[in-house]
Amino acid sequence: MYANAVIRGDCREVAGEFARLCGVRQGMPDLALLRTLTREFGRLPYENFTKVLRAAGHEDPLQRLRTPEVVLSEHLERGAGGTCFSLTHFFRRVLEFFGFDAAPVLCDRSYGPGTHCALIVRAGCARFLVDPGYLMQEPIEIPEHGASLQRGLQGALTLTRLGRSSQLLLISESEGGKKIRYRLRDRPVSDEEFLARWIDSFEWPMMRHLCVSRQTAEGQLYMRDGRVRRVRGGDRNQVRLGSDFAEEVERAFGVDRRLVSMARDALATIRNVALTQRFGCSSQRGSRRPDTAAYKYRPTKAPDETASEARRDSEKNTRSVASVDIKGR
C-alpha cells in the first residue's frame, strides 16, 4: 500500500507548492515551459546524505523511499536534494502537474545496468530527455536517428542513437575528451520496475560513498568522499576538504552540516556492519550507532495546515527555492 502511495499518490499539492515557490505559472506544455521547469528543478542538489540516513533509519525498504513531499520539505529546511530516483520521481510529478506526458527510463552506467534513471518528456511534436539526477541544465531532444547536441557550462552533451535501435548514448565532451555517461533505451519502464530498482539502489556499492553535486553560475561543483571537483566548460580543478568536513560541505553546497554529519556517522555504521558480517571484525569509528531519530521526517501535515503556513511564510519572507538554495551557496 505504501508503494502505491509513493508511486501513484496524488502529488498535485506538492507539485503546486514547488511551482508557487519557483514562481512558475501554468501554461502550454511546450519546450519553453519544459526548459524553465528543468532549470528551476535543477536548483535541487544531487546528494546521497539523505539516502544513507534513510537506509540506516528504516529496515523496511519501502519506508526508505523519499516522497516528493519529503524531498521538498528537506530542501527548504536543510538544503537537501536527493539521488536520481527520488529527484526523477518528484520531477515527473511536477511535469505532470503542468500537463506534460513524462515517463521514466532506466540507464546503464559503468556501475551496472539500470543504475540510473531519467525521464522522457513529450513537448509539442518532439520528445526530450531530462535528467534531474545528472543535474542536466536543459532538455535534450531524443533523435530519431543521428545525434542531438546541447552546450552548457559543463561542456557539451551529445545524445546519439545507435543505428536504428532503441538504444542511445549520452556522451559528455570537454577539453579533457569525450566520456560516455550512460546508455538508455527510449522505452519507458513500468512503475513496478522503477520502484524495484529504486528499492535496490539503497544497497548499491555507490551508496557507500558520500556524494553531493550542484549547479553553480560558473558550472558544476561535485564532491565525493571529501574530494571536491569544480567543472567549468573544459576546466577542472580538484581540492580535498579539511577536517571540518560537514561545515565545508554546508558552505560549498548549502546542505545542513548536521545532516551531513549524521550521514557520515550512519555510513560508518553501515560499513562497520558490512565488515562484521564479512570478516567478523569491526572498525572503531563505526562502533557507535548514529542517532537518526532527529533526522526522521515528520508526518505530512494536513493540507489546510500546510496551505496556511505556506501563505504566512509567503507574506513574511517571500521565500523561494531559489533564495533558499542561494543562501547556502
Short mmCIF file of C-alpha atoms in Angstrom, two decimals:
data_model
loop_
_atom_site.label_atom_id
_atom_site.label_comp_id
_atom_site.label_asym_id
_atom_site.label_seq_id
_atom_site.Cartn_x
_atom_site.Cartn_y
_atom_site.Cartn_z
CA MET A 1 0.00 0.00 0.00
CA TYR A 2 2.86 2.37 0.85
CA ALA A 3 4.45 1.56 -2.51
CA ASN A 4 1.28 2.61 -4.29
CA ALA A 5 1.18 5.79 -2.21
CA VAL A 6 4.76 6.60 -3.20
CA ILE A 7 4.47 5.83 -6.89
CA ARG A 8 0.87 6.67 -7.66
CA GLY A 9 -0.06 9.02 -4.84
CA ASP A 10 -1.67 12.35 -5.53
CA CYS A 11 1.24 14.81 -5.72
CA ARG A 12 -0.63 17.78 -7.12
CA GLU A 13 -0.35 19.67 -3.86
CA VAL A 14 3.43 19.37 -3.54
CA ALA A 15 3.91 19.97 -7.27
CA GLY A 16 1.80 23.08 -6.95
CA GLU A 17 3.82 24.18 -3.95
CA PHE A 18 7.02 23.76 -5.93
CA ALA A 19 5.54 25.82 -8.75
CA ARG A 20 4.49 28.54 -6.33
CA LEU A 21 7.93 28.70 -4.73
CA CYS A 22 9.58 28.96 -8.14
CA GLY A 23 7.05 31.46 -9.46
CA VAL A 24 6.19 29.32 -12.49
CA ARG A 25 2.63 29.51 -13.74
CA GLN A 26 0.57 27.03 -15.69
CA GLY A 27 0.83 27.35 -19.45
CA MET A 28 1.07 25.39 -22.65
CA PRO A 29 3.22 22.29 -22.05
CA ASP A 30 5.74 23.30 -24.69
CA LEU A 31 9.53 23.34 -24.89
CA ALA A 32 9.82 26.81 -23.37
CA LEU A 33 7.95 25.72 -20.23
CA LEU A 34 9.93 22.47 -20.09
CA ARG A 35 13.18 24.45 -20.16
CA THR A 36 12.01 26.73 -17.37
CA LEU A 37 10.96 23.84 -15.15
CA THR A 38 14.18 21.93 -15.84
CA ARG A 39 16.28 24.92 -14.80
CA GLU A 40 14.23 25.55 -11.67
CA PHE A 41 14.25 21.92 -10.60
CA GLY A 42 17.99 21.77 -11.26
CA ARG A 43 18.48 24.00 -8.21
CA LEU A 44 17.91 20.96 -6.03
CA PRO A 45 21.31 19.33 -5.49
CA TYR A 46 22.14 15.71 -6.09
CA GLU A 47 23.18 14.24 -2.75
CA ASN A 48 23.03 10.86 -1.03
CA PHE A 49 23.27 12.05 2.58
CA THR A 50 19.51 11.70 2.94
CA LYS A 51 19.59 8.28 1.29
CA VAL A 52 22.28 6.98 3.63
CA LEU A 53 20.24 8.18 6.59
CA ARG A 54 17.06 6.56 5.30
CA ALA A 55 18.94 3.28 4.84
CA ALA A 56 20.27 3.48 8.40
CA GLY A 57 16.99 4.56 9.95
CA HIS A 58 14.50 2.23 8.26
CA GLU A 59 14.73 -1.55 7.92
CA ASP A 60 11.59 -1.68 5.78
CA PRO A 61 12.77 -1.00 2.20
CA LEU A 62 9.56 0.80 1.30
CA GLN A 63 9.83 3.19 4.23
CA ARG A 64 13.23 4.29 2.95
CA LEU A 65 11.74 5.89 -0.17
CA ARG A 66 11.56 9.68 -0.03
CA THR A 67 8.31 11.02 -1.41
CA PRO A 68 8.11 14.38 -3.22
CA GLU A 69 6.75 15.92 -0.02
CA VAL A 70 9.82 14.76 1.89
CA VAL A 71 12.24 15.92 -0.82
CA LEU A 72 10.75 19.43 -1.00
CA SER A 73 10.45 19.79 2.78
CA GLU A 74 14.05 18.73 3.37
CA HIS A 75 15.28 21.05 0.66
CA LEU A 76 13.57 24.01 2.26
CA GLU A 77 14.63 23.07 5.78
CA ARG A 78 18.10 21.65 5.23
CA GLY A 79 19.17 22.41 1.69
CA ALA A 80 18.95 18.73 0.76
CA GLY A 81 18.11 17.32 -2.67
CA GLY A 82 18.17 13.63 -3.42
CA THR A 83 19.55 10.90 -5.62
CA CYS A 84 18.40 10.16 -9.15
CA PHE A 85 15.36 8.08 -8.19
CA SER A 86 13.78 10.48 -5.69
CA LEU A 87 14.56 13.51 -7.88
CA THR A 88 13.29 11.85 -11.05
CA HIS A 89 10.08 10.74 -9.36
CA PHE A 90 9.46 14.21 -7.95
CA PHE A 91 10.22 15.96 -11.24
CA ARG A 92 7.89 13.59 -13.08
CA ARG A 93 5.07 14.65 -10.78
CA VAL A 94 5.92 18.32 -11.32
CA LEU A 95 5.87 17.86 -15.10
CA GLU A 96 2.55 16.02 -14.97
CA PHE A 97 1.14 18.84 -12.87
CA PHE A 98 1.98 21.17 -15.76
CA GLY A 99 0.36 18.87 -18.31
CA PHE A 100 3.40 17.12 -19.73
CA ASP A 101 3.50 13.46 -20.70
CA ALA A 102 6.56 12.22 -18.78
CA ALA A 103 7.76 8.66 -18.26
CA PRO A 104 10.80 7.17 -16.51
CA VAL A 105 13.61 5.30 -18.23
CA LEU A 106 16.44 3.30 -16.69
CA CYS A 107 20.02 3.94 -17.74
CA ASP A 108 23.10 1.72 -17.74
CA ARG A 109 26.13 3.29 -16.10
CA SER A 110 29.59 1.88 -15.51
CA TYR A 111 28.32 0.56 -12.17
CA GLY A 112 25.86 -1.76 -13.91
CA PRO A 113 22.62 -1.91 -15.90
CA GLY A 114 19.67 0.11 -14.66
CA THR A 115 21.75 2.02 -12.10
CA HIS A 116 20.49 5.45 -13.11
CA CYS A 117 17.18 6.89 -14.21
CA ALA A 118 15.86 9.87 -16.14
CA LEU A 119 12.68 10.99 -17.87
CA ILE A 120 11.44 11.07 -21.44
CA VAL A 121 9.10 14.02 -21.90
CA ARG A 122 6.93 14.94 -24.86
CA ALA A 123 6.74 18.63 -25.68
CA GLY A 124 4.99 19.52 -28.91
CA CYS A 125 5.91 17.09 -31.65
CA ALA A 126 9.25 16.06 -30.15
CA ARG A 127 10.47 14.02 -27.21
CA PHE A 128 13.19 15.15 -24.83
CA LEU A 129 15.48 13.61 -22.25
CA VAL A 130 15.57 15.40 -18.90
CA ASP A 131 17.79 14.16 -16.11
CA PRO A 132 17.50 15.84 -12.69
CA GLY A 133 19.85 13.27 -11.14
CA TYR A 134 22.61 14.30 -13.53
CA LEU A 135 21.75 17.96 -12.97
CA MET A 136 21.15 18.39 -16.68
CA GLN A 137 20.62 22.09 -17.32
CA GLU A 138 18.43 21.82 -20.40
CA PRO A 139 16.23 19.17 -22.04
CA ILE A 140 17.97 17.45 -24.92
CA GLU A 141 15.92 16.23 -27.87
CA ILE A 142 15.79 12.49 -28.45
CA PRO A 143 16.95 11.96 -32.03
CA GLU A 144 15.08 9.52 -34.22
CA HIS A 145 18.43 8.98 -35.93
CA GLY A 146 21.86 10.54 -35.63
CA ALA A 147 22.59 12.76 -32.63
CA SER A 148 21.37 15.80 -30.68
CA LEU A 149 23.78 18.32 -29.20
CA GLN A 150 23.46 20.54 -26.14
CA ARG A 151 26.05 23.04 -24.92
CA GLY A 152 26.23 24.34 -21.38
CA LEU A 153 28.55 25.47 -18.63
CA GLN A 154 29.70 21.90 -18.08
CA GLY A 155 30.69 21.50 -21.73
CA ALA A 156 28.81 19.71 -24.49
CA LEU A 157 26.40 16.81 -24.19
CA THR A 158 25.55 14.60 -27.13
CA LEU A 159 22.69 12.12 -27.26
CA THR A 160 23.42 9.62 -30.02
CA ARG A 161 21.15 6.87 -31.31
CA LEU A 162 22.89 3.60 -32.02
CA GLY A 163 21.91 2.79 -35.60
CA ARG A 164 18.20 2.08 -35.88
CA SER A 165 17.96 0.56 -32.43
CA SER A 166 16.13 1.90 -29.39
CA GLN A 167 19.43 2.47 -27.62
CA LEU A 168 21.02 5.88 -27.11
CA LEU A 169 24.30 7.02 -25.60
CA LEU A 170 24.70 10.19 -23.57
CA ILE A 171 28.24 11.47 -24.11
CA SER A 172 29.88 14.46 -22.45
CA GLU A 173 32.65 16.37 -24.18
CA SER A 174 35.15 18.83 -22.79
CA GLU A 175 38.77 19.71 -23.31
CA GLY A 176 39.58 16.53 -21.43
CA GLY A 177 37.92 14.48 -24.17
CA LYS A 178 34.72 12.52 -24.59
CA LYS A 179 33.17 10.28 -21.98
CA ILE A 180 30.15 8.01 -22.20
CA ARG A 181 27.91 8.89 -19.26
CA TYR A 182 25.31 6.20 -19.77
CA ARG A 183 23.24 4.17 -22.22
CA LEU A 184 19.47 4.18 -22.25
CA ARG A 185 16.60 2.82 -24.24
CA ASP A 186 13.88 5.21 -25.29
CA ARG A 187 11.25 2.81 -23.98
CA PRO A 188 9.76 3.86 -20.64
CA VAL A 189 9.74 1.33 -17.82
CA SER A 190 6.72 0.41 -15.73
CA ASP A 191 6.10 1.90 -12.31
CA GLU A 192 6.76 -1.53 -10.80
CA GLU A 193 10.19 -1.83 -12.47
CA PHE A 194 11.10 1.73 -11.48
CA LEU A 195 10.08 1.03 -7.88
CA ALA A 196 12.06 -2.23 -7.76
CA ARG A 197 15.26 -0.52 -8.94
CA TRP A 198 14.68 2.37 -6.54
CA ILE A 199 14.44 -0.07 -3.62
CA ASP A 200 17.53 -1.98 -4.82
CA SER A 201 19.52 1.23 -5.12
CA PHE A 202 19.89 1.56 -1.35
CA GLU A 203 22.20 -1.46 -1.37
CA TRP A 204 24.38 -0.49 -4.31
CA PRO A 205 28.12 0.00 -3.70
CA MET A 206 27.95 3.61 -4.97
CA MET A 207 25.82 4.42 -1.92
CA ARG A 208 28.76 3.55 0.32
CA HIS A 209 30.40 6.85 -0.64
CA LEU A 210 29.16 10.28 0.37
CA CYS A 211 28.42 12.37 -2.70
CA VAL A 212 26.90 15.76 -3.42
CA SER A 213 26.72 17.86 -6.56
CA ARG A 214 25.05 21.11 -7.58
CA GLN A 215 24.93 23.58 -10.40
CA THR A 216 26.54 26.96 -9.95
CA ALA A 217 26.59 30.09 -12.07
CA GLU A 218 30.02 29.02 -13.32
CA GLY A 219 29.45 25.31 -13.88
CA GLN A 220 29.15 22.30 -11.62
CA LEU A 221 30.52 21.50 -8.18
CA TYR A 222 30.93 17.85 -7.19
CA MET A 223 32.15 16.16 -4.01
CA ARG A 224 32.83 12.52 -3.30
CA ASP A 225 34.36 11.31 -0.04
CA GLY A 226 35.93 14.68 0.69
CA ARG A 227 37.31 15.44 -2.77
CA VAL A 228 35.70 18.46 -4.42
CA ARG A 229 35.85 18.98 -8.16
CA ARG A 230 34.85 22.18 -9.92
CA VAL A 231 33.86 21.87 -13.58
CA ARG A 232 33.56 24.89 -15.82
CA GLY A 233 33.50 24.19 -19.53
CA GLY A 234 36.68 22.32 -20.19
CA ASP A 235 38.38 23.50 -16.99
CA ARG A 236 38.52 21.26 -13.95
CA ASN A 237 40.24 21.58 -10.63
CA GLN A 238 40.12 19.43 -7.54
CA VAL A 239 40.72 20.05 -3.85
CA ARG A 240 40.34 17.95 -0.71
CA LEU A 241 38.14 19.13 2.13
CA GLY A 242 39.79 19.70 5.50
CA SER A 243 38.92 18.32 8.91
CA ASP A 244 35.74 20.42 9.13
CA PHE A 245 34.04 18.16 6.62
CA ALA A 246 30.41 18.92 7.46
CA GLU A 247 30.95 22.68 7.78
CA GLU A 248 32.80 22.86 4.47
CA VAL A 249 30.10 20.84 2.70
CA GLU A 250 27.49 23.22 4.08
CA ARG A 251 29.42 26.26 2.86
CA ALA A 252 30.07 24.83 -0.60
CA PHE A 253 26.81 23.00 -1.29
CA GLY A 254 24.25 24.55 1.07
CA VAL A 255 23.36 21.27 2.80
CA ASP A 256 22.83 21.49 6.57
CA ARG A 257 26.01 20.45 8.40
CA ARG A 258 24.01 18.42 10.95
CA LEU A 259 22.51 16.31 8.20
CA VAL A 260 25.95 15.81 6.64
CA SER A 261 27.48 14.86 9.97
CA MET A 262 24.74 12.34 10.75
CA ALA A 263 25.08 10.80 7.31
CA ARG A 264 28.81 10.42 7.83
CA ASP A 265 28.25 8.60 11.11
CA ALA A 266 25.50 6.47 9.61
CA LEU A 267 27.70 5.46 6.70
CA ALA A 268 30.46 4.46 9.12
CA THR A 269 27.96 2.24 10.91
CA ILE A 270 26.76 0.67 7.67
CA ARG A 271 30.33 -0.05 6.64
CA ASN A 272 31.09 -1.46 10.08
CA VAL A 273 28.12 -3.83 9.92
CA ALA A 274 29.24 -4.99 6.49
CA LEU A 275 32.77 -5.63 7.78
CA THR A 276 31.44 -7.54 10.75
CA GLN A 277 29.23 -9.69 8.59
CA ARG A 278 32.01 -10.43 6.14
CA PHE A 279 35.10 -10.79 8.30
CA GLY A 280 33.81 -10.93 11.87
CA CYS A 281 35.62 -7.72 12.76
CA SER A 282 34.65 -4.08 13.09
CA SER A 283 36.22 -0.65 12.78
CA GLN A 284 36.38 1.63 15.78
CA ARG A 285 34.66 4.56 14.07
CA GLY A 286 31.58 2.56 13.24
CA SER A 287 31.12 1.08 16.70
CA ARG A 288 28.66 3.79 17.73
CA ARG A 289 25.22 3.64 16.21
CA PRO A 290 24.15 7.08 14.99
CA ASP A 291 21.12 8.78 16.40
CA THR A 292 18.94 9.10 13.32
CA ALA A 293 15.84 9.93 15.31
CA ALA A 294 16.46 13.64 14.88
CA TYR A 295 16.64 13.17 11.16
CA LYS A 296 13.38 11.29 10.65
CA TYR A 297 10.90 13.24 8.62
CA ARG A 298 7.83 14.39 10.43
CA PRO A 299 4.48 13.24 9.08
CA THR A 300 2.91 15.23 6.31
CA LYS A 301 0.69 17.98 7.64
CA ALA A 302 -2.94 18.30 6.82
CA PRO A 303 -3.47 20.22 3.55
CA ASP A 304 -5.24 23.12 5.24
CA GLU A 305 -2.47 23.49 7.81
CA THR A 306 0.22 23.32 5.15
CA ALA A 307 -1.53 25.88 2.97
CA SER A 308 -1.97 28.26 5.90
CA GLU A 309 1.68 28.03 6.84
CA ALA A 310 2.72 28.49 3.24
CA ARG A 311 0.68 31.67 2.99
CA ARG A 312 2.18 33.02 6.21
CA ASP A 313 5.68 32.20 5.02
CA SER A 314 4.99 33.85 1.69
CA GLU A 315 3.71 37.02 3.26
CA LYS A 316 6.55 37.13 5.76
CA ASN A 317 9.54 36.47 3.63
CA THR A 318 8.52 35.51 0.06
CA ARG A 319 10.89 32.63 0.40
CA SER A 320 11.63 30.64 -2.74
CA VAL A 321 13.52 27.55 -3.74
CA ALA A 322 15.98 29.79 -5.48
CA SER A 323 16.58 32.03 -2.49
CA VAL A 324 16.94 29.10 -0.11
CA ASP A 325 19.40 27.47 -2.42
CA ILE A 326 21.39 30.64 -2.91
CA LYS A 327 21.54 31.17 0.83
CA GLY A 328 23.55 28.03 1.25
CA ARG A 329 25.97 28.70 -1.59
#
